[in-house]
Short mmCIF file of C-alpha atoms in Angstrom, two decimals:
data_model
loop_
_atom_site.label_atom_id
_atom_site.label_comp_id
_atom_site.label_asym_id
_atom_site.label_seq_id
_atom_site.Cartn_x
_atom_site.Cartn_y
_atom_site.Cartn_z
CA UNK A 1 61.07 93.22 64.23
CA UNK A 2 59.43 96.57 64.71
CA UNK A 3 62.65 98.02 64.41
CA UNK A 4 64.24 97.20 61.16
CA UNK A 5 60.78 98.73 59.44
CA UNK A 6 61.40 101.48 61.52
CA UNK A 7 64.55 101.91 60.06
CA UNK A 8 63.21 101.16 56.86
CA UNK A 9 60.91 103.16 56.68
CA UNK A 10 63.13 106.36 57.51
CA UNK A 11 65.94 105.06 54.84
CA UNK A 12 63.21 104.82 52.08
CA UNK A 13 61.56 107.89 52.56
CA UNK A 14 64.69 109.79 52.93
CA UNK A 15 64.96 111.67 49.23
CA UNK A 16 67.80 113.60 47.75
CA UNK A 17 66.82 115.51 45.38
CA UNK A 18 68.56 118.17 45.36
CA UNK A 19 72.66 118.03 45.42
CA UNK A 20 75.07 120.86 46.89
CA UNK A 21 77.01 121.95 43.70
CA UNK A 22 80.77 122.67 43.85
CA UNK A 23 81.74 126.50 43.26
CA UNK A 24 83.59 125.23 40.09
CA UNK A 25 80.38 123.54 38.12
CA UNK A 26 78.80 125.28 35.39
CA UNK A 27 75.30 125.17 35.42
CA UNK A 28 74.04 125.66 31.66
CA UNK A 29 70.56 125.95 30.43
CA UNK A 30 70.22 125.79 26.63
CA UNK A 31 70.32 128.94 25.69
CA UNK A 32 73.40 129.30 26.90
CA UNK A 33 74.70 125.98 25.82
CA UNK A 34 74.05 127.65 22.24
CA UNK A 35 75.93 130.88 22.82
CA UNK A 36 78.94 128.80 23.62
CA UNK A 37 78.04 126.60 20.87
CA UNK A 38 78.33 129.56 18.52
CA UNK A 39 81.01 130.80 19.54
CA UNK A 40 83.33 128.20 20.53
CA UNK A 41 82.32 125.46 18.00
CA UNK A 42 85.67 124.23 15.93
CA UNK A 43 83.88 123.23 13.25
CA UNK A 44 81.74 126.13 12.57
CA UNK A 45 84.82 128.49 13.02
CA UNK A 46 86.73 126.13 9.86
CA UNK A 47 83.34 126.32 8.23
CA UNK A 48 83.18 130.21 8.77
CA UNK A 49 87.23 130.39 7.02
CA UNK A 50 85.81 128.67 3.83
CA UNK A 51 83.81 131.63 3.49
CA UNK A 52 86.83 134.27 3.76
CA UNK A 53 88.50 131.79 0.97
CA UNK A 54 85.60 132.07 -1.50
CA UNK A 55 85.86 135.82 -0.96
CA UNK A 56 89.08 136.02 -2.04
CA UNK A 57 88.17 134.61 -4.93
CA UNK A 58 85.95 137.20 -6.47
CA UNK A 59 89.63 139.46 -5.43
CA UNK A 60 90.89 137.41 -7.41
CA UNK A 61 88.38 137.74 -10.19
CA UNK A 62 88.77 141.16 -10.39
CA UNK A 63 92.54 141.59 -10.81
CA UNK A 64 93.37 142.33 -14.30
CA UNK A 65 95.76 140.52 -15.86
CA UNK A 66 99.70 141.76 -15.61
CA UNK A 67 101.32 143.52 -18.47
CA UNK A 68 104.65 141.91 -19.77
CA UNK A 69 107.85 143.28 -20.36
CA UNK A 70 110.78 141.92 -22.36
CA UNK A 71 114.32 142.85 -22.70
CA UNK A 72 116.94 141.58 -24.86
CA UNK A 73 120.67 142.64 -24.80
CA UNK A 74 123.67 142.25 -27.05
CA UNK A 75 125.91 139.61 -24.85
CA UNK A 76 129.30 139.79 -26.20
CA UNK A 77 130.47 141.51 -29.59
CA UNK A 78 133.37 139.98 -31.02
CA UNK A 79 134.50 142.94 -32.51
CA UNK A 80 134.85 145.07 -29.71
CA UNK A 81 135.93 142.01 -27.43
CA UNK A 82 133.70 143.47 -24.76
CA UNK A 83 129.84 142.58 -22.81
CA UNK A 84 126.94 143.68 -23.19
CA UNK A 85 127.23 146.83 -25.00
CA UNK A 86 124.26 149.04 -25.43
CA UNK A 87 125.61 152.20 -27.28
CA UNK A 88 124.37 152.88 -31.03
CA UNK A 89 127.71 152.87 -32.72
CA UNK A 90 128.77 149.50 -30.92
CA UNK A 91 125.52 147.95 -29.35
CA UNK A 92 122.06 145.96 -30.06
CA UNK A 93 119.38 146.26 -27.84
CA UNK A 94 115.75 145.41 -28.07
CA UNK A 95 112.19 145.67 -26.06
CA UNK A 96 108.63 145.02 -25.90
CA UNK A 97 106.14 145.45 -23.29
CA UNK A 98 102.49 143.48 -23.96
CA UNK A 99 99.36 143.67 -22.17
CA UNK A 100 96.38 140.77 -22.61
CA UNK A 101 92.84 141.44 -23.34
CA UNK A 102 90.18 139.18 -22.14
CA UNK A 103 87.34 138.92 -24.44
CA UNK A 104 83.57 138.00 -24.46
CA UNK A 105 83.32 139.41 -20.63
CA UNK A 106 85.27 136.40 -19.61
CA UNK A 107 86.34 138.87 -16.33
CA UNK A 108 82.94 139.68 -15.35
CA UNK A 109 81.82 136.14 -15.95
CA UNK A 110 84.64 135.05 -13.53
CA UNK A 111 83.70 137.61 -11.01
CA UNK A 112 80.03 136.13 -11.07
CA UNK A 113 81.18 132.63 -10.51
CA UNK A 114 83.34 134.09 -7.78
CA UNK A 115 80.21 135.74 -6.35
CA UNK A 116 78.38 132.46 -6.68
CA UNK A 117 81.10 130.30 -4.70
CA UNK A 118 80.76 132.88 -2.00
CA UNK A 119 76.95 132.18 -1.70
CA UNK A 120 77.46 128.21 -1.79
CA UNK A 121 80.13 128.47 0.83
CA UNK A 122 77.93 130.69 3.19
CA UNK A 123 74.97 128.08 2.41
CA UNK A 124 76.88 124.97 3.73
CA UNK A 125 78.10 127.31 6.67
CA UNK A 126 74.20 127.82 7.35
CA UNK A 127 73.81 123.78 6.44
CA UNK A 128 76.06 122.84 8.57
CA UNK A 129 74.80 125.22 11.59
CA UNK A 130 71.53 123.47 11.34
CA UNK A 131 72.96 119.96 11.43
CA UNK A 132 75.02 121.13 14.50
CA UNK A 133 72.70 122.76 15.81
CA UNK A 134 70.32 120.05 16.40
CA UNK A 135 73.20 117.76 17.59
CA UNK A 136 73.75 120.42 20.23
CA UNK A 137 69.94 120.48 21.40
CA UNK A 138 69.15 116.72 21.11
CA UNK A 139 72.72 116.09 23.13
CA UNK A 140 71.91 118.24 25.76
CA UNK A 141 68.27 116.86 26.86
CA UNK A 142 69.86 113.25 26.51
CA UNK A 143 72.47 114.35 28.63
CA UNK A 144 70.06 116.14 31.15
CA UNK A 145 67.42 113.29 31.30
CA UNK A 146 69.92 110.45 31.78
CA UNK A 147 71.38 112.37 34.62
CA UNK A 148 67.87 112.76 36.01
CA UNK A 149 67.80 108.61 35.26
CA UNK A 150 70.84 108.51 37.28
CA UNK A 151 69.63 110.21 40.05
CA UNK A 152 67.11 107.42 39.96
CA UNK A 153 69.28 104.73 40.42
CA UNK A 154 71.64 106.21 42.87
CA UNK A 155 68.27 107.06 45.26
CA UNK A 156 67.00 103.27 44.95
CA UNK A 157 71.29 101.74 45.16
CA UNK A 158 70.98 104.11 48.78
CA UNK A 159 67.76 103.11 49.56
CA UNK A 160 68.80 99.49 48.94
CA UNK A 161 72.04 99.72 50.44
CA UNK A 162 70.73 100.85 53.94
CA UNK A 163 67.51 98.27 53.80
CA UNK A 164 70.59 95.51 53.28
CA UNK A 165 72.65 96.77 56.17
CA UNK A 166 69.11 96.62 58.24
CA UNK A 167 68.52 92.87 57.15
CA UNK A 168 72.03 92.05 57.99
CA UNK A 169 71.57 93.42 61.50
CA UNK A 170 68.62 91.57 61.62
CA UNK A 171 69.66 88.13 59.73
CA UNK A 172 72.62 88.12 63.02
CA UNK A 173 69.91 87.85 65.31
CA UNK A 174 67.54 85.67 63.46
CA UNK A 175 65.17 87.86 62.68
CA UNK A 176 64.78 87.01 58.79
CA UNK A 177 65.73 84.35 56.26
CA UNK A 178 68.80 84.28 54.55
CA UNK A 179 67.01 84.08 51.42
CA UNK A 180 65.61 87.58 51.74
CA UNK A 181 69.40 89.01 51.93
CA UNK A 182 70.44 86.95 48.86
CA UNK A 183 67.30 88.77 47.13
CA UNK A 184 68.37 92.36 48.21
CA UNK A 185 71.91 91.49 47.61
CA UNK A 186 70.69 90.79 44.19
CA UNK A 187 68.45 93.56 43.63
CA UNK A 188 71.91 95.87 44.46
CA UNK A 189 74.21 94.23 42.33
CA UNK A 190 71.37 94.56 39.31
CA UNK A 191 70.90 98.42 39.91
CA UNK A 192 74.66 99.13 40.76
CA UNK A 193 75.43 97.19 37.03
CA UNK A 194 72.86 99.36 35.25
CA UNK A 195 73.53 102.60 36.90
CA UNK A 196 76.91 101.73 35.68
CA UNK A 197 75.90 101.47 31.96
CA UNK A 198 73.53 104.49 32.35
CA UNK A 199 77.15 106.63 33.89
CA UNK A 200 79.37 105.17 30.89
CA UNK A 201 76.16 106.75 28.41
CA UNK A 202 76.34 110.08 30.23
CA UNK A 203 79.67 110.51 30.09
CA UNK A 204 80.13 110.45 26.47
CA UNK A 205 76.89 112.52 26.19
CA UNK A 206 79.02 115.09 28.35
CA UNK A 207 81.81 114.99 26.34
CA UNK A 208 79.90 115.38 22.77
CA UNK A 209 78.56 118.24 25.13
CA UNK A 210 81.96 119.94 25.55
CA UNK A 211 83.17 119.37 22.19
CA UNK A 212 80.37 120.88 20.59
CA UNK A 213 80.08 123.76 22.80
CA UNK A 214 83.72 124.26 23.14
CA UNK A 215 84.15 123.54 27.24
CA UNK A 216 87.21 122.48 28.68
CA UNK A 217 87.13 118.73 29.62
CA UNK A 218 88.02 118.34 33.32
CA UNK A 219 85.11 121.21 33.44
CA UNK A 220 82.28 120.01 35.55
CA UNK A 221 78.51 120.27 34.18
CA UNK A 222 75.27 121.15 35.55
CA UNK A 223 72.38 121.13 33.40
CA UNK A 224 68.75 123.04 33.58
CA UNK A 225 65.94 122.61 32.00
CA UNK A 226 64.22 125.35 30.60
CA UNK A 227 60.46 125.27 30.33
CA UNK A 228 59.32 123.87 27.31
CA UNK A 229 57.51 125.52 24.41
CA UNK A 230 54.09 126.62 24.81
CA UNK A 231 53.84 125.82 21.03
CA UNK A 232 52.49 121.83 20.25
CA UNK A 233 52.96 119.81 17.53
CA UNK A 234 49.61 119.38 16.33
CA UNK A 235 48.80 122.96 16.89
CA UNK A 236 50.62 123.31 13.71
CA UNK A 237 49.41 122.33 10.62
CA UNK A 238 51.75 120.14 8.35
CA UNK A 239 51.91 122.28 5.16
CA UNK A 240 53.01 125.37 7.54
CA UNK A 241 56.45 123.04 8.58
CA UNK A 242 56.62 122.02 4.80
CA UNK A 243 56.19 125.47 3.33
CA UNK A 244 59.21 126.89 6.45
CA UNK A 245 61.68 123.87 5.40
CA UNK A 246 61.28 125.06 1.39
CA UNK A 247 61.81 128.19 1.95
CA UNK A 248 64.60 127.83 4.93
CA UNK A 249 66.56 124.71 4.83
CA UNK A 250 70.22 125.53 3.41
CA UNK A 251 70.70 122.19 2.03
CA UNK A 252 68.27 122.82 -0.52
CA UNK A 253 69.63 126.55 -1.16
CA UNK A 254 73.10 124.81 -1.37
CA UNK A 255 71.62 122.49 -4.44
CA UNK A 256 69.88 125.84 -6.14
CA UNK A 257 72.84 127.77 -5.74
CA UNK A 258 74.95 124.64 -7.17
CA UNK A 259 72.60 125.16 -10.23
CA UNK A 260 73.26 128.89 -10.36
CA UNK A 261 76.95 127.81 -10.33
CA UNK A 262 76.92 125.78 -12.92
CA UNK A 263 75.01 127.95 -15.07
CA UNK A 264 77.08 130.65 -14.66
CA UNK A 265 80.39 128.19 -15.18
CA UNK A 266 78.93 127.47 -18.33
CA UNK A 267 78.80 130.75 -19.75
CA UNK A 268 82.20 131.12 -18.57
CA UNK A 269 83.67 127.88 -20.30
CA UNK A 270 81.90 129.31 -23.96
CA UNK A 271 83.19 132.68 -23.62
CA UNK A 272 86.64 130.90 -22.71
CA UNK A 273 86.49 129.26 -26.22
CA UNK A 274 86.51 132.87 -27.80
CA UNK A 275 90.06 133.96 -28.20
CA UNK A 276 91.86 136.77 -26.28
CA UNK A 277 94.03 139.33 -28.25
CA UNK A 278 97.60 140.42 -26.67
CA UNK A 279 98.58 143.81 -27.86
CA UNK A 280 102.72 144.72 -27.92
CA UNK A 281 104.57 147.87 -28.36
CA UNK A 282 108.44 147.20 -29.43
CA UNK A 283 111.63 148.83 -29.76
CA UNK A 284 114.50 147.84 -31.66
CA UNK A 285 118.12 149.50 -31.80
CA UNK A 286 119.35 147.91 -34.93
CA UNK A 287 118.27 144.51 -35.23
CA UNK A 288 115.08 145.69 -37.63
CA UNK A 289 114.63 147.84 -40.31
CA UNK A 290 114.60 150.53 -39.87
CA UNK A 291 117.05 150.95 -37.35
CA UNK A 292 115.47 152.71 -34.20
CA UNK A 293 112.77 150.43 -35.15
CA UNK A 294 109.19 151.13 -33.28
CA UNK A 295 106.61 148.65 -33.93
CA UNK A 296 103.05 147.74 -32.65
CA UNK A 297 102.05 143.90 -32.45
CA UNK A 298 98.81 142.04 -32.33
CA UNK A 299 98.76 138.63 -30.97
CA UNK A 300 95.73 136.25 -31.29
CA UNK A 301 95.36 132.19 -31.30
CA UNK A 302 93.52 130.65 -34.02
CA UNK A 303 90.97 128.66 -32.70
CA UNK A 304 91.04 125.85 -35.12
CA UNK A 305 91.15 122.63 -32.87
CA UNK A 306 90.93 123.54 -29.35
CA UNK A 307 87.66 125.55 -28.81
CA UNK A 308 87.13 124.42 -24.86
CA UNK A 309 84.99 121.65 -26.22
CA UNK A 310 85.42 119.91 -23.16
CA UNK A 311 85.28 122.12 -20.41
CA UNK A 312 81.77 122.83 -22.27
CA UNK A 313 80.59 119.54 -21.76
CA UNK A 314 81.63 119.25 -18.36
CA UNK A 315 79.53 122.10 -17.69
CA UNK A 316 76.90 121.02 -19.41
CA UNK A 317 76.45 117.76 -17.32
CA UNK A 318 77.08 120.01 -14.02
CA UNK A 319 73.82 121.68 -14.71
CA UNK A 320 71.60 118.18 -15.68
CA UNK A 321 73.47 116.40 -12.17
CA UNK A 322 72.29 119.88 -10.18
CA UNK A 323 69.06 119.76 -11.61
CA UNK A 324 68.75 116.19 -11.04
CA UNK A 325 69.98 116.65 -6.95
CA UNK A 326 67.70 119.67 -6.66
CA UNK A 327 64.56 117.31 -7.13
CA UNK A 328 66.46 114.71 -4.71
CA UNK A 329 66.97 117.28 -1.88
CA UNK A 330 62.95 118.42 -2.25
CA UNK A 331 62.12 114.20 -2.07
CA UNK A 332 64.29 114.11 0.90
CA UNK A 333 63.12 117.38 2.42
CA UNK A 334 59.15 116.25 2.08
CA UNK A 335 59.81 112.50 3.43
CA UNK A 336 61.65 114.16 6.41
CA UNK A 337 59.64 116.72 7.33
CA UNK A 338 56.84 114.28 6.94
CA UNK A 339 58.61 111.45 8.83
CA UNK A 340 59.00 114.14 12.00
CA UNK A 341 55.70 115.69 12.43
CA UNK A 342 54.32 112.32 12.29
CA UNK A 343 56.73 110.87 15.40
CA UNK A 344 55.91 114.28 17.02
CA UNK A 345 52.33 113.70 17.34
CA UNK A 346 52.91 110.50 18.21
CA UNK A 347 55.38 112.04 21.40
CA UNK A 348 52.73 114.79 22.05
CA UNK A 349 49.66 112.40 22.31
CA UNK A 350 51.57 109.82 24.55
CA UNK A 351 52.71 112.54 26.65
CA UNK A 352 49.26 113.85 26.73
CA UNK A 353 48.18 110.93 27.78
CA UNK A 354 49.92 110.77 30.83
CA UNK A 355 48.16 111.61 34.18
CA UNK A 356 49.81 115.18 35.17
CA UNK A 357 49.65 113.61 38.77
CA UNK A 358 51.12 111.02 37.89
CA UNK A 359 54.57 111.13 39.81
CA UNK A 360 52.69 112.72 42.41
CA UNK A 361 50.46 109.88 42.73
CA UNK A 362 52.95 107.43 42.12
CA UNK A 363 55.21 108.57 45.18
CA UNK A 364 52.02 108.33 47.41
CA UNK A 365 51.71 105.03 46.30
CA UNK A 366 55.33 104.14 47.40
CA UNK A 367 54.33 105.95 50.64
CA UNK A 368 51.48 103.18 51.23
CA UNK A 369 53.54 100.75 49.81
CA UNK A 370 56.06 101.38 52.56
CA UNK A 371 52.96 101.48 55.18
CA UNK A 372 51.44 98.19 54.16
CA UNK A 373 55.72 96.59 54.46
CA UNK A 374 55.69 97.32 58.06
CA UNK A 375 52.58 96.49 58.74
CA UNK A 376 53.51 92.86 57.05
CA UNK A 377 50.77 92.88 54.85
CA UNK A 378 52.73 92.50 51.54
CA UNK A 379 56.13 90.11 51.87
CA UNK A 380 59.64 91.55 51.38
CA UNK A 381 59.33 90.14 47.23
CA UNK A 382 56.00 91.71 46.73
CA UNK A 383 57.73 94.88 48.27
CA UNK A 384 61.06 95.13 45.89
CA UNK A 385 58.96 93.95 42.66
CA UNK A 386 56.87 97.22 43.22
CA UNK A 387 59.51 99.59 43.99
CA UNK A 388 61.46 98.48 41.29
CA UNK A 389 58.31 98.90 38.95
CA UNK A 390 58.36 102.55 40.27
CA UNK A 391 61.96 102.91 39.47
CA UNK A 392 60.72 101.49 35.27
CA UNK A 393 57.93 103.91 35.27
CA UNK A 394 60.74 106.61 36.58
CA UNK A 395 63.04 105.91 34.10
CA UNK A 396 60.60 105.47 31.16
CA UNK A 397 59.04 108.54 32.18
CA UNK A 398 62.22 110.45 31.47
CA UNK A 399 62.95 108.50 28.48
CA UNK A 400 59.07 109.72 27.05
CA UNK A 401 60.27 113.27 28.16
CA UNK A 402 63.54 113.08 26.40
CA UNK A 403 61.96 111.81 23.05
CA UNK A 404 59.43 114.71 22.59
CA UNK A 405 61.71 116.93 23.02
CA UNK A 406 64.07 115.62 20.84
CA UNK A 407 61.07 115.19 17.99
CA UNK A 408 60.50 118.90 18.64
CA UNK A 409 64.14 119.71 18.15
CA UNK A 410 64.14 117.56 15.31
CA UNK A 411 61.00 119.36 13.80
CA UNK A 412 62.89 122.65 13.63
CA UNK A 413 65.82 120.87 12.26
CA UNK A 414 63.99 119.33 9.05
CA UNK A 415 62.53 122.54 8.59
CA UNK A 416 65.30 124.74 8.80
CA UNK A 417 63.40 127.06 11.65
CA UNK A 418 63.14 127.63 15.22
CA UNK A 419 59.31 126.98 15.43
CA UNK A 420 59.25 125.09 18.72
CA UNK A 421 61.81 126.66 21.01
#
């Protein structure tokens, strides 16, 4: 008997921590996870062309409108039996070239709605940046924690493994009880089906990862941890993180400026009821009197029935539905930041709470644990029950690890900053 604890005791105290990585894997920490995020990210770049779009716009704005000129030829004189003949003694020819004039500032009212759309467009760029943004952060410590759960599992499925070869030996030469291989059978099947799970999660978290950061996908990952931010929660006070997401988060600069927008497309759509004049200069071979003819022309539409009364309204109810999601977007803003802080402190004081020792401790206790199995004073049950409670704290460990940081990331997202970094 003294040898299969012997064994045992070398399998379970053999660790591997630490992995030799393949010359192809790249090993990202989260700053650089973000530089490729900015740069590489397909939906920021389509986000970043709607901005060059509303930029042409205020080109367009500024063009003034084209001049036009009109010709008009004798075609066939039945006299002469001949086309289009433009002499004096045989000919008709006439022409008029016409240029529009926008009134009430109806050009510089479009260029300032131009202007406007430019600075919506940038602040749902910046909107969406923050939404990605946190994606990108709270992706990559889920992704890095359940890989550290994984390692879990795959140390404990080894550790398992070799204790089940070691009974086997043993069960051959009646050593143990059948029943205590169809335990540890058990116990293998039940990690090897969750670490399965746990792999499936981790590789979709990997592959939101390359998407969002732009990485090939047959690229392989490593992940490290930075240290975390000196900066706590509860170190700062809750009307600091309300004040930064007022005066930072784009969503709510995207409803102001929708405001602005309709404002200023409302003293557009007036000055569009105001008529523009069209001014013509003409000539005239014969077909006037006198012949030669010169004449100047003024052309302006009467606005008796159509004076944009609708295009008015329209803009009128713009400005009540802005106002009206303005004062939603400040609810929503306040509940968030609100709902955050409070889960943060939460985080913080369960962390806090934990004994800084504590995996320390806990792998000294799996050290006697081990001692007190060979020397037979706990059974083979006893045994697996508390190494697999060391493998729950493990993995809820990470899991408390993962969901601070993720309220921290989530604290800078509702508030539009980069407070806790």
């Amino acid at each position: 008997m003294k040898g299969i604890y012997t064994l045992l005791i070398f399998m379970l105290t053999l660790t591997t921590k630490a992995a030799l990585a393949q010359t192809d894997t790249l090993i990202l920490n989260l700053n650089q996870a973000e530089s490729l995020f900015l740069k590489n990210n397909y939906d920021l770049l389509a986000s970043n062309y709607e901005i060059d779009k509303a930029k042409a716009e205020i080109i367009t704005a500024k063009l003034f409108e084209n001049p036009t000129l009109e010709y008009e030829n004798l075609f066939y004189n039945h006299e002469t039996k001949k086309f289009l003949q433009t002499s004096y003694a045989h000919g008709q020819y006439a022409g008029s070239i016409s240029q529009l004039f926008k009134l009430a500032g109806k050009r510089n009212k479009n260029i300032k709605l131009a202007q406007t759309g430019v600075k919506l467009a940038e602040y749902e760029y910046f909107d969406l940046l923050r939404t990605l943004k946190f994606e990108l952060v709270n992706t990559f410590y889920k992704t890095y924690f359940a890989a550290q759960s994984v390692k879990v599992y795959q140390e404990q499925i080894s550790s398992t493994d070799q204790l089940l070869k070691a009974y086997d030996l043993q069960l051959k030469m009646g050593n143990v009880a059948a029943k205590d291989m169809i335990r540890i059978k058990s116990l293998l099947i039940s990690l090897k089906a969750e670490q399965a799970g746990l792999l499936n999660e981790l590789e979709d978290n990997y592959k939101d990862l390359k998407l969002l950061c732009g990485i090939k996908a047959e690229a392989s990952i490593s992940l490290v941890l930075d240290q975390a931010s000196p900066l706590s929660p509860d170190k700062v006070p809750y009307s600091t993180l309300l004040d930064s997401a007022r005066a930072n988060r784009a969503d709510l600069k995207v409803a102001k400026t929708d405001l602005l927008y309709n404002e200023r497309n409302l003293k557009l759509q007036k000055a569009m009821a105001i008529p523009d004049v069209e001014i013509a200069l003409s000539y005239d071979l014969k077909g006037n009197y006198p012949e030669k003819y010169t004449g100047l022309g003024l052309k302006i539409p009467i606005p008796l029935f159509s004076r944009n009364q609708g295009e008015i309204k329209k803009a009128q109810v713009g400005i009540t539905a802005a106002n009206t999601n303005i004062k939603k977007q400040e609810a929503l803003l306040e509940n968030e930041v609100f709902n955050s802080y409070k889960t943060a402190l939460r985080n913080e004081k369960r962390y806090t709470e934990i004994d800084p020792t504590f995996s320390t401790d806990f792998n000294t206790l799996i050290s006697g644990l081990i001692k007190n199995f060979k020397a037979r004073n706990i059974s083979l049950i006893e045994f697996l029950d508390l190494y697999d409670a060391y493998k729950e704290n493990t993995l809820q460990l990470n899991k408390l690890q993962f969901e601070r940081m993720s309220t921290r990331a989530e604290l800078n997202y509702v508030t539009g900053s980069n407070i806790f970094k």
